[in-house]
Amino acid sequence: MTDQDQKQLGNTLWGIADQLRGAMNADDFRDYMLSFLFLRYLSDNYETAAHKELGPDYPKLDVGDRRTPLAVWYAQNPEDTAEFEKQMRRKTHYVIQPAYLWGSIAEMARTQNGELLHTLKKGFDYIENESFASTFGGLFSEINLNSEKLGKGYTAQNAKLCTIIKAIAEGLAHFSTEKDTLGDAYEYLIGQFAAGSGKKAGEFYTPQQISSILSGIVTLDSQEPATGPKKHLDSVLDFACGSGSLLLNIRQRLKDAGGTIGKIAGQEKNITTYNLARMNMLLHGVKDSEFEIYHGDTLTNDWDRLREMNPARMPKFDAVVANPPFSYRWEPTDALGEDMRFKNYGLAPKSAADFAFLLHGFHYLKPEGVMAIILPHGVLFRGGAEERIRTKLLKDGHIDTVIGLPANLFFSTGIPVCILVLKKCKKPDDVLFINAAEHFEKGKRQNRLLPEHLDAIIVTYQFRREADRYARRVAMDEIEANGYNLNISRYISTAQAEEEVVLEEVNAELIALAQNIEKAREKHNALLKELGLPGLP
């Protein structure tokens, strides 16, 4: 599929969503539409694998026969279906029975079948509890098919679902379903729904342009960035992963550079967003054995895998990334003060958990790894507990780079943010400051970073280049002299030099202007005199 076709598919699906959601909030309608796209993907993937498994026995239907081939095969081979499903579970890790395939559901929608809603419920329940051989329980748990937002009563709800699914099926029918097509469409729709969700978008979506900066940084060699991207990352963690777009951005960037990732790990507190992330991984061709997304609270660290006390068995990651909620209020306790993540640094204040999130991710970073985290500018200069944490990180040589970004890049907030790059073992004994706050394209709702802006940031980090009013390497003694304050304006001046004024030239220009005015007045007065009118004074 060409880029133009891909864009057209995204626009088509968004047009359907925008038209059909009516008075429903964007984030509510999102859950329905993305779930149906996911069902379409699962069905396509499963039917392709079934065709390969059955070979010449896979039914060929006549033109106009709207049944699914698997429905025909099941009807013709009832004694073989159990063994077939056993094989499919082994090879594709899941099974979808013919009645729950997208083709069957879409046909029910086309014919306005009154049992569509019931069938969808059974299908989602089957996929959650019986279909997958892995831990995909609750994948559709937040999809309320009986919601009054769809209509009052079963009949109205069923009719609405028929309309939505029919429109999606017709929209998709004009496009190829080759690998990654639906995944890219899914990612596009997440972005569009984020734009319509306003502040709620911060719960689940990091704009792709900002994801590209983080992925560009963490895929470079951590100790020698100038040597270029790594060929392999054993593991990557995003502990506030939202819909998983940042993790997928890293995977794609590494793939484009000819590299691979061993395991993708993410954590997400919001149950709906957690389900979106799992769907998003699968839609982009990430096998269920290649990723692990955990539903739980990062700050209380309720993921058992991360609570391992044995240093030899504790998980550590090559790259850690995150876009956590800014200045999130939390409840630091005495027990958390003894937590292995915070014990050596102290607890972040109750009013802002920014450093709590940072220390959580940093704790699980490998000695040779790299971490990039998006935070509000306050972490660079606020006092109290945050100053103590920041000071220790600096004294220990863990803060590698500070990047200031423009304001109004996010759907959820207009404040300017920064990216902190941290390493447990970094070679330079200075801190690189990059002031990218003035380099953007202004938009009506959000400002945008263009490819040249993204490249400038990544290349500056990669080669640790200095540039007037843009980037500077600052020695630790200067940072110490500034009280370990990392406010970017202390180290990079953005003031424009005033243009030098030559008084003689200005005086000559004023004399010439006065002479021209006098000549123009004389010429004008001559015309007025001919007309018998009084002249200008």
PDB file of C-alpha atoms in Angstrom, residues 47-60 69-70 73 84 88 91:
ATOM      1  CA  GLU A  47      -8.104 -16.878   8.026  1.00  0.00           C
ATOM      2  CA  THR A  48      -4.762 -16.480   6.238  1.00  0.00           C
ATOM      3  CA  ALA A  49      -3.193 -18.995   8.629  1.00  0.00           C
ATOM      4  CA  ALA A  50      -6.200 -21.331   8.254  1.00  0.00           C
ATOM      5  CA  HIS A  51      -5.930 -21.197   4.465  1.00  0.00           C
ATOM      6  CA  LYS A  52      -2.268 -22.189   4.744  1.00  0.00           C
ATOM      7  CA  GLU A  53      -3.091 -24.977   7.197  1.00  0.00           C
ATOM      8  CA  LEU A  54      -5.950 -26.484   5.160  1.00  0.00           C
ATOM      9  CA  GLY A  55      -4.305 -25.989   1.784  1.00  0.00           C
ATOM     10  CA  PRO A  56      -6.471 -27.375  -1.049  1.00  0.00           C
ATOM     11  CA  ASP A  57      -9.231 -28.238   1.458  1.00  0.00           C
ATOM     12  CA  TYR A  58      -9.857 -24.553   2.140  1.00  0.00           C
ATOM     13  CA  PRO A  59     -13.239 -23.863   0.463  1.00  0.00           C
ATOM     14  CA  LYS A  60     -13.456 -21.667  -2.629  1.00  0.00           C
ATOM     15  CA  PRO A  69     -14.836 -20.111   3.838  1.00  0.00           C
ATOM     16  CA  LEU A  70     -14.183 -21.390   7.361  1.00  0.00           C
ATOM     17  CA  TRP A  73     -15.396 -25.940   6.116  1.00  0.00           C
ATOM     18  CA  PHE A  84      -7.921 -28.194  13.466  1.00  0.00           C
ATOM     19  CA  MET A  88      -4.225 -23.385  15.027  1.00  0.00           C
ATOM     20  CA  LYS A  91       0.685 -22.165  15.270  1.00  0.00           C
TER      21      LYS A  91
END
